[in-house]
Short mmCIF file of C-alpha atoms in Angstrom, two decimals:
data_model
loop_
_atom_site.label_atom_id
_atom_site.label_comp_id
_atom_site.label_asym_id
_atom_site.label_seq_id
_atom_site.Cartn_x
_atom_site.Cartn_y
_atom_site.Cartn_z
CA UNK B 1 -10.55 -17.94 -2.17
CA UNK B 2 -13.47 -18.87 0.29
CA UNK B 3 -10.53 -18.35 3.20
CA UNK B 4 -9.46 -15.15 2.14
CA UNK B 5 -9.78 -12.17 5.07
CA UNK B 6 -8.37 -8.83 5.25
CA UNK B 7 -6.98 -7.69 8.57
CA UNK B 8 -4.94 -4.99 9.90
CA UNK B 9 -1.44 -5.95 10.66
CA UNK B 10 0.08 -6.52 14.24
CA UNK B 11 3.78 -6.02 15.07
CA UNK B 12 4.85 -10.05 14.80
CA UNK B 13 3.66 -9.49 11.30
CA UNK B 14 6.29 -7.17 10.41
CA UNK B 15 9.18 -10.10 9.05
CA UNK B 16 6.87 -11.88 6.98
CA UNK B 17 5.36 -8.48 5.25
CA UNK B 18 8.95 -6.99 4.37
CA UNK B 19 9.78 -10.13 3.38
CA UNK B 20 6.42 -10.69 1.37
CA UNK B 21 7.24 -6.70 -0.33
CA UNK B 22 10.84 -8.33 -1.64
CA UNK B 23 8.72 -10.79 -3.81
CA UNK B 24 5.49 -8.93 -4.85
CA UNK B 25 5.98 -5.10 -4.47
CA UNK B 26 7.64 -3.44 -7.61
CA UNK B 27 10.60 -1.40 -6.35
CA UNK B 28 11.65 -0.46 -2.71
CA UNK B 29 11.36 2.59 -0.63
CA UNK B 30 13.59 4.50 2.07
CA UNK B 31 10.98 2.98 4.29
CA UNK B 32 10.67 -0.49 3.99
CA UNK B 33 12.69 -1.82 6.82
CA UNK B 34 11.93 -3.13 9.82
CA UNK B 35 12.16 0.16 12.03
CA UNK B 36 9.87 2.19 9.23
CA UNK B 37 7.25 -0.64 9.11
CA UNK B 38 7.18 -0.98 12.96
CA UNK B 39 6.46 2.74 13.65
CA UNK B 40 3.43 3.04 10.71
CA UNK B 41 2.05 0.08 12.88
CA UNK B 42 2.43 2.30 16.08
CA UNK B 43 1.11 5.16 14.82
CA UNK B 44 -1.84 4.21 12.94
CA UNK B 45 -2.67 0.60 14.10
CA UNK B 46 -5.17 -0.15 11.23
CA UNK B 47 -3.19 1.52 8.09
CA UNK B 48 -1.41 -1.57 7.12
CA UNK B 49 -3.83 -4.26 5.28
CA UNK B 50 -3.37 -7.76 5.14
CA UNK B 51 -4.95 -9.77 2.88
CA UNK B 52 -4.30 -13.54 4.04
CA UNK B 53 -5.74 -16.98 2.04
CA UNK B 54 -5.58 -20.18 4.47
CA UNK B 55 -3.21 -17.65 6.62
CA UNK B 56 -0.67 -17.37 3.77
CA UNK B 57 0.00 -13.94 3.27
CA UNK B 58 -1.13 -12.81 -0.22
CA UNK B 59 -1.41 -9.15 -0.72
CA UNK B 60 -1.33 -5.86 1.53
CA UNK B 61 -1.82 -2.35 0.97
CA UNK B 62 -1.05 0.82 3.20
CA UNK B 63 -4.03 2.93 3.75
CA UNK B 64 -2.75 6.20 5.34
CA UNK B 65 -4.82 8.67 6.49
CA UNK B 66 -3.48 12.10 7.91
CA UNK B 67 -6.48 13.73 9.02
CA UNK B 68 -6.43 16.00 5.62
CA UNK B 69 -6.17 13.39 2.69
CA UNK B 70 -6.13 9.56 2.25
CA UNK B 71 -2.93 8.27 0.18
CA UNK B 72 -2.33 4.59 -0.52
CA UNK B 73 1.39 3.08 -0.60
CA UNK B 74 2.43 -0.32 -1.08
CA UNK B 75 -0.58 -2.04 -2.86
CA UNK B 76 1.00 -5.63 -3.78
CA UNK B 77 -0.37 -8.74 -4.57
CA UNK B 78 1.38 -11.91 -4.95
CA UNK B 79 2.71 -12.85 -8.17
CA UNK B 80 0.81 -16.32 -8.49
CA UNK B 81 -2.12 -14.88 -7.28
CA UNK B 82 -2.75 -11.85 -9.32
CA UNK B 83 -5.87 -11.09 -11.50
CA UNK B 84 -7.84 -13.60 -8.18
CA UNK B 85 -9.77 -9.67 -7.21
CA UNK B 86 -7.07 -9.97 -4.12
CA UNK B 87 -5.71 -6.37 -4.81
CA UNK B 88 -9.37 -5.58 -5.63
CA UNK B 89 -10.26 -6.47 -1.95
CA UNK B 90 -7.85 -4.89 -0.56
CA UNK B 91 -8.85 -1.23 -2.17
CA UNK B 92 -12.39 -1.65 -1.26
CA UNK B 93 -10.95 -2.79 2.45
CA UNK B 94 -8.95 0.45 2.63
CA UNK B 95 -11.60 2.88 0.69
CA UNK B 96 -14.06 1.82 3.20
CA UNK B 97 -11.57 2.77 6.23
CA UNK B 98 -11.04 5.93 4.54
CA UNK B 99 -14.89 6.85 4.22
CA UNK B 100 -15.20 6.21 8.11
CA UNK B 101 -12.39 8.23 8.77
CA UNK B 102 -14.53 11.27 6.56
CA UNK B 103 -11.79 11.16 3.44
CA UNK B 104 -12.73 12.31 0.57
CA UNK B 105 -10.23 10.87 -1.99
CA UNK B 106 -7.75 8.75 -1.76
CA UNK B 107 -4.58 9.02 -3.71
CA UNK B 108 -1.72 6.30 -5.03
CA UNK B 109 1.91 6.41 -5.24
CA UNK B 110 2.43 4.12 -9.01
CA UNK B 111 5.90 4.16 -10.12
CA UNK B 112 5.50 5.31 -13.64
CA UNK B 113 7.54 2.55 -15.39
CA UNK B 114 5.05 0.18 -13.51
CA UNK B 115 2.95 -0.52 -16.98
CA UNK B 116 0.96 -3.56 -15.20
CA UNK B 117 0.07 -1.40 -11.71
CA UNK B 118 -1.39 1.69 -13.92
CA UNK B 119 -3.92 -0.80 -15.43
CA UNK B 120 -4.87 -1.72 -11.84
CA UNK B 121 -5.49 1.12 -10.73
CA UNK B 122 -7.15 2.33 -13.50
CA UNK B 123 -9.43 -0.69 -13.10
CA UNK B 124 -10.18 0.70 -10.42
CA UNK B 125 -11.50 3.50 -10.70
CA UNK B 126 -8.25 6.00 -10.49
CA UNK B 127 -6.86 8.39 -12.96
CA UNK B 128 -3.37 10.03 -13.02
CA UNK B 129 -3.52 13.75 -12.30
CA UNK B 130 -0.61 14.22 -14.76
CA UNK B 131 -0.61 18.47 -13.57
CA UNK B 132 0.50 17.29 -10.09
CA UNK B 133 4.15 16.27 -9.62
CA UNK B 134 5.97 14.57 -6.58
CA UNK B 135 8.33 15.98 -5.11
CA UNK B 136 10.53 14.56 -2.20
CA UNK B 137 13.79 15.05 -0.58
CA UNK B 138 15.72 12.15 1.96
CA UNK B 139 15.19 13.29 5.67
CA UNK B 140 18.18 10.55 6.43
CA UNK B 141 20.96 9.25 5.08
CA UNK B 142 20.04 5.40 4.86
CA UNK B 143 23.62 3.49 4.63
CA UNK B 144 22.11 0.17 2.88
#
């Protein structure tokens, strides 16, 4: 993967990244249309990662930052090109934009039936912090 780069994404990448999330991301969320993606690119122009080979899209991850604590969404790599150190890139990519930012740990939303994402992460370096709990509540009714 000599081509491989990492970039930010822009707003004409929005299609091809909800599109790329139906085939490599485990699971949806309340925010991945169109509309959600567009205003995380507004807000915070560098959060969403792109990891492109020979400008195919293989692999993102969201790297949020609040101004408090970094949290990582939507790390996804594409399914013939797992276990290549894509996803790998990608954390360093966003772990670095955290440490400029002054974070001091990040965080990551893993489904817990996701058996194959927990070794990931813990590959990389991160533990579950099984005495914390999520908790979340729908701000809008989504009709789809």
């Amino acid at each position: 993967m000599t081509d491989m780069r990492i970039r930010p994404a822009v707003p004409a990448d929005l299609d091809t990244v909800l599109a790329f999330w139906r085939t490599a991301a485990e699971g949806t969320s309340i925010s991945d249309d169109r509309d959600g993606v567009a205003r995380l690119v507004a807000r915070d122009p560098e959060a969403l990662l792109l990891a492109e080979d020979a400008g195919e899209l293989v692999g993102t991850v969201i790297a949020g930052f609040d101004g408090w604590r970094c949290h990582l969404y939507r790390l996804a790599v594409h399914p013939g090109r797992r276990r290549r150190g894509i996803g790998s890139a990608l954390l360093a990519a966003a772990e670095e934009r955290f440490v400029r930012l002054g974070g001091r740990r990040g965080d990551a939303m893993v489904l817990t039936r996701n058996e194959r994402a927990h070794l990931a992460w813990r590959a990389a370096g991160y533990a579950p912090e099984e005495h914390w709990r999520r908790w979340m509540k729908p701000l809008a009714d989504r009709t789809d």
